[in-house]
Short mmCIF file of C-alpha atoms in Angstrom, two decimals:
data_model
loop_
_atom_site.label_atom_id
_atom_site.label_comp_id
_atom_site.label_asym_id
_atom_site.label_seq_id
_atom_site.Cartn_x
_atom_site.Cartn_y
_atom_site.Cartn_z
CA MET A 1 17.21 10.33 35.65
CA ALA A 2 18.22 9.60 32.08
CA GLU A 3 18.85 13.01 30.10
CA ILE A 4 16.12 14.03 27.80
CA LYS A 5 17.28 13.20 23.71
CA ILE A 6 13.86 14.58 22.61
CA LYS A 7 11.67 17.37 23.77
CA VAL A 8 8.62 18.16 21.87
CA THR A 9 6.54 21.05 23.02
CA GLY A 10 3.47 22.16 21.62
CA LEU A 11 3.83 20.91 18.37
CA LYS A 12 1.38 21.50 15.69
CA LYS A 13 1.02 20.74 11.97
CA SER A 14 -1.19 21.51 9.61
CA PHE A 15 -1.64 21.01 5.82
CA GLY A 16 -3.85 23.65 4.36
CA ALA A 17 -7.12 23.76 6.35
CA ASN A 18 -6.56 20.21 7.84
CA GLU A 19 -4.78 20.28 11.62
CA VAL A 20 -3.04 17.17 11.56
CA LEU A 21 -1.46 17.59 14.77
CA LYS A 22 -3.26 19.76 17.67
CA GLY A 23 -0.76 20.38 20.36
CA ILE A 24 1.88 17.53 21.11
CA ASP A 25 3.94 17.35 24.30
CA LEU A 26 6.67 14.95 24.31
CA GLU A 27 9.93 13.51 25.98
CA VAL A 28 11.70 10.73 24.74
CA ALA A 29 15.07 10.01 27.50
CA GLN A 30 18.42 8.72 26.34
CA GLY A 31 17.86 4.84 25.71
CA GLU A 32 14.16 4.80 26.06
CA VAL A 33 12.28 2.55 23.22
CA MET A 34 8.78 4.69 22.71
CA CYS A 35 6.43 2.74 20.48
CA ILE A 36 3.55 5.29 18.73
CA ILE A 37 0.22 3.48 18.41
CA GLY A 38 -3.30 4.78 16.91
CA PRO A 39 -5.77 4.32 13.93
CA SER A 40 -4.80 5.49 10.35
CA GLY A 41 -4.90 9.00 9.97
CA SER A 42 -4.13 9.95 13.81
CA GLY A 43 -0.69 11.96 13.22
CA LYS A 44 1.56 9.59 14.05
CA SER A 45 3.81 9.62 10.75
CA THR A 46 3.57 13.17 10.67
CA LEU A 47 4.43 13.65 14.26
CA LEU A 48 7.59 11.02 13.57
CA ARG A 49 8.37 13.29 10.30
CA CYS A 50 8.30 16.40 12.05
CA LEU A 51 10.95 15.07 14.71
CA ASN A 52 14.02 14.87 11.96
CA ARG A 53 12.19 17.98 9.90
CA LEU A 54 10.93 15.75 6.85
CA GLU A 55 7.82 17.91 7.75
CA GLU A 56 8.01 21.58 8.60
CA VAL A 57 6.25 22.25 11.64
CA THR A 58 3.34 25.04 11.54
CA SER A 59 3.96 25.70 15.13
CA GLY A 60 5.86 24.65 18.49
CA GLU A 61 9.21 23.75 19.54
CA ILE A 62 11.44 20.30 19.28
CA LEU A 63 14.67 20.28 21.02
CA VAL A 64 17.04 17.24 20.26
CA ASP A 65 20.08 17.31 22.73
CA GLY A 66 18.68 20.52 24.32
CA GLU A 67 19.05 22.47 21.04
CA SER A 68 16.01 23.73 18.97
CA ILE A 69 15.93 22.10 15.66
CA THR A 70 12.76 24.14 15.01
CA ALA A 71 14.59 27.26 15.55
CA PRO A 72 15.33 29.39 12.24
CA GLY A 73 18.50 28.52 10.63
CA ALA A 74 18.93 25.44 12.53
CA ASP A 75 21.32 22.88 10.61
CA VAL A 76 19.04 20.49 8.96
CA ASP A 77 21.40 18.13 7.70
CA SER A 78 23.69 18.50 10.59
CA ILE A 79 20.38 17.19 12.89
CA ARG A 80 19.41 14.08 10.89
CA GLN A 81 23.19 12.67 10.78
CA HIS A 82 22.45 11.88 14.29
CA MET A 83 18.75 10.40 13.52
CA GLY A 84 18.65 7.62 11.55
CA MET A 85 14.97 6.84 9.86
CA VAL A 86 13.73 3.69 8.70
CA PHE A 87 10.89 4.01 6.39
CA GLN A 88 7.95 1.85 5.70
CA GLN A 89 8.80 1.46 1.99
CA PHE A 90 12.28 0.69 2.02
CA ASN A 91 13.33 3.48 -0.15
CA LEU A 92 17.07 1.91 -1.29
CA PHE A 93 18.67 2.90 -4.20
CA PRO A 94 17.54 0.47 -6.86
CA HIS A 95 20.77 1.49 -8.94
CA MET A 96 23.05 0.61 -6.57
CA SER A 97 24.13 -2.73 -4.64
CA VAL A 98 23.37 -3.16 -1.04
CA LEU A 99 26.80 -2.04 -0.17
CA GLU A 100 26.81 0.95 -2.35
CA ASN A 101 23.26 1.80 -0.37
CA LEU A 102 25.18 1.86 2.77
CA THR A 103 28.51 3.77 2.18
CA TRP A 104 27.32 6.29 -0.12
CA ALA A 105 25.94 8.85 2.54
CA PRO A 106 28.77 8.63 4.49
CA VAL A 107 31.52 8.78 2.03
CA GLN A 108 29.50 11.60 0.05
CA LEU A 109 29.01 13.58 3.65
CA LYS A 110 32.98 12.92 4.04
CA LEU A 111 32.29 11.38 7.50
CA LYS A 112 34.15 8.13 6.39
CA THR A 113 36.63 7.31 4.07
CA PRO A 114 35.65 4.67 1.28
CA ASP A 115 37.57 2.18 3.34
CA GLU A 116 36.17 2.92 6.82
CA ALA A 117 32.49 3.11 5.38
CA LYS A 118 33.20 -0.29 3.49
CA ALA A 119 34.37 -1.89 6.78
CA LYS A 120 31.29 -0.27 8.73
CA ALA A 121 29.07 -1.39 6.43
CA MET A 122 29.94 -5.11 6.08
CA GLN A 123 29.95 -5.09 10.13
CA LEU A 124 26.28 -3.90 10.12
CA LEU A 125 25.69 -6.27 7.09
CA ASP A 126 26.82 -8.99 9.33
CA ARG A 127 24.76 -8.38 11.90
CA VAL A 128 21.45 -8.15 10.30
CA GLY A 129 22.62 -11.49 8.61
CA LEU A 130 22.98 -10.43 5.43
CA ALA A 131 26.79 -10.04 4.85
CA GLU A 132 26.32 -12.53 1.66
CA LYS A 133 24.55 -10.02 0.08
CA ALA A 134 26.74 -7.31 0.01
CA ASP A 135 27.18 -7.18 -3.85
CA ALA A 136 23.29 -8.14 -4.66
CA MET A 137 21.04 -5.54 -6.22
CA PRO A 138 18.07 -4.70 -4.22
CA ARG A 139 15.30 -5.95 -6.40
CA SER A 140 16.67 -9.16 -5.76
CA LEU A 141 16.12 -9.42 -1.86
CA SER A 142 12.81 -10.04 -0.32
CA GLY A 143 10.83 -7.04 1.42
CA GLY A 144 12.36 -8.47 4.80
CA GLN A 145 15.72 -8.49 3.47
CA GLN A 146 15.65 -5.16 2.23
CA GLN A 147 14.29 -3.48 5.29
CA ARG A 148 17.22 -5.04 7.21
CA VAL A 149 19.35 -3.40 4.78
CA ALA A 150 17.49 -0.26 5.49
CA ILE A 151 18.21 -0.39 8.88
CA ALA A 152 21.83 -1.24 8.40
CA ARG A 153 22.33 1.83 5.97
CA ALA A 154 20.53 4.16 8.31
CA LEU A 155 22.89 2.68 11.51
CA CYS A 156 25.95 3.46 9.11
CA MET A 157 25.79 7.15 10.16
CA ASP A 158 26.48 6.52 13.67
CA PRO A 159 23.06 7.86 14.88
CA ASP A 160 22.25 8.95 18.15
CA ILE A 161 18.57 8.13 17.61
CA MET A 162 16.66 5.70 15.43
CA LEU A 163 12.92 6.15 14.08
CA PHE A 164 11.06 3.78 12.52
CA ASP A 165 7.92 4.81 10.60
CA GLU A 166 5.66 1.41 10.71
CA PRO A 167 8.98 -0.52 9.58
CA THR A 168 7.00 -3.89 8.73
CA SER A 169 3.52 -2.88 7.38
CA ALA A 170 4.87 -3.49 3.87
CA LEU A 171 6.03 -6.82 4.81
CA ASP A 172 4.69 -10.19 4.14
CA PRO A 173 3.89 -11.60 7.64
CA GLU A 174 6.65 -14.53 7.92
CA MET A 175 9.07 -11.58 7.37
CA VAL A 176 7.68 -9.19 9.90
CA CYS A 177 9.82 -11.14 12.92
CA GLU A 178 13.36 -10.93 10.97
CA VAL A 179 12.79 -7.03 10.82
CA LEU A 180 11.73 -7.25 14.50
CA ASP A 181 14.22 -9.36 15.70
CA VAL A 182 16.79 -6.42 14.82
CA MET A 183 14.76 -3.84 16.51
CA ARG A 184 14.84 -5.95 19.28
CA GLU A 185 18.57 -6.14 19.43
CA LEU A 186 19.12 -2.38 19.07
CA ALA A 187 16.35 -1.46 21.80
CA ALA A 188 18.40 -3.98 23.99
CA GLU A 189 22.00 -2.19 23.06
CA GLY A 190 20.19 0.89 24.68
CA MET A 191 19.55 2.96 21.30
CA THR A 192 17.27 5.69 21.66
CA MET A 193 14.25 4.71 19.64
CA VAL A 194 10.92 6.24 18.57
CA CYS A 195 8.51 3.71 16.44
CA VAL A 196 5.06 4.21 14.91
CA THR A 197 4.09 0.50 14.93
CA HIS A 198 0.64 -1.34 14.60
CA GLU A 199 3.02 -4.55 15.86
CA MET A 200 1.08 -4.68 19.39
CA GLY A 201 3.09 -7.73 20.57
CA PHE A 202 6.66 -5.88 19.60
CA ALA A 203 5.08 -2.70 21.36
CA HIS A 204 4.00 -4.89 24.49
CA ASP A 205 7.35 -6.79 24.73
CA VAL A 206 10.09 -3.90 23.70
CA ALA A 207 8.80 -0.82 24.48
CA ASP A 208 9.78 1.54 27.78
CA ARG A 209 6.66 3.29 26.97
CA VAL A 210 3.51 3.37 24.57
CA VAL A 211 1.57 6.62 23.42
CA PHE A 212 -1.52 6.46 21.92
CA VAL A 213 -2.28 9.34 19.39
CA ASP A 214 -5.92 9.85 17.80
CA GLY A 215 -7.10 12.89 16.00
CA GLY A 216 -4.04 14.65 16.29
CA VAL A 217 -3.64 14.53 20.16
CA ILE A 218 -1.98 12.20 22.42
CA CYS A 219 -4.97 10.47 24.42
CA GLU A 220 -2.53 8.38 26.69
CA GLN A 221 0.87 7.35 27.39
CA GLY A 222 2.36 4.99 30.02
CA THR A 223 3.89 1.72 30.23
CA PRO A 224 3.13 -1.24 27.88
CA ALA A 225 1.14 -2.71 30.95
CA GLU A 226 -0.59 0.80 31.61
CA VAL A 227 -1.87 1.43 28.38
CA LEU A 228 -2.11 -1.86 26.49
CA ASP A 229 -3.32 -3.68 29.53
CA HIS A 230 -4.94 -1.50 31.77
CA PRO A 231 -6.19 1.95 29.17
CA GLN A 232 -8.28 4.43 30.96
CA ASN A 233 -9.05 6.52 27.90
CA GLU A 234 -12.32 5.64 26.49
CA ARG A 235 -10.84 6.01 22.75
CA THR A 236 -7.43 3.71 23.70
CA LYS A 237 -9.94 1.48 24.91
CA SER A 238 -12.07 1.23 21.48
CA PHE A 239 -8.87 1.11 19.63
CA LEU A 240 -7.37 -1.59 21.20
CA SER A 241 -10.68 -3.65 21.28
CA LYS A 242 -10.47 -3.73 17.44
CA VAL A 243 -6.48 -4.48 17.13
CA LEU A 244 -5.84 -6.87 19.92
#
């Protein structure tokens, strides 16, 4: 049995009077690829942002490697060093070159020397097929290239877990595949991944588990075959009938 990397218990999140998450219980195992699907406004991205404390939880607990990251005094910066996050909008520093984008955080946090960070960055850029763009500025890259740089930047921190928040939704259709291919490689190598996505084909092919969220609750979860091919919940069936 794989060890549990993330354990979420009774997670609630409100923005003012609006309760977005209404009691989420969830476990992610070491090396598992979990895809979270659901309609817009269902709480998927809020759930993901709570996992690395970009959003403060209203109540409930999140354990990462058995350590509570929601406890008072939890070291949020230390937590985030082990969790890479890739956003819908690429969030690259526009005034820095591609290489500088990758090396800045590891050097600032004194995790690597400048030479070590550069060597790691070039290795990762080569891996995502962008070694020749090391000196380019982000604005000169296509959306798909910028998102691949963003993935490489997250990997520069040597994370144990990768979180993806709809990483292809801002891309033109022909650029989606190049980003999903990088994510497929990560999954094949055993990276623990939690991915909020509307790419049902990717979820079907790559996920170990698919979690359907609607109205701030988990309505259904299981293997891709169970949830996507043979959904039991009426809300899941209704959603999938519109997107598949």
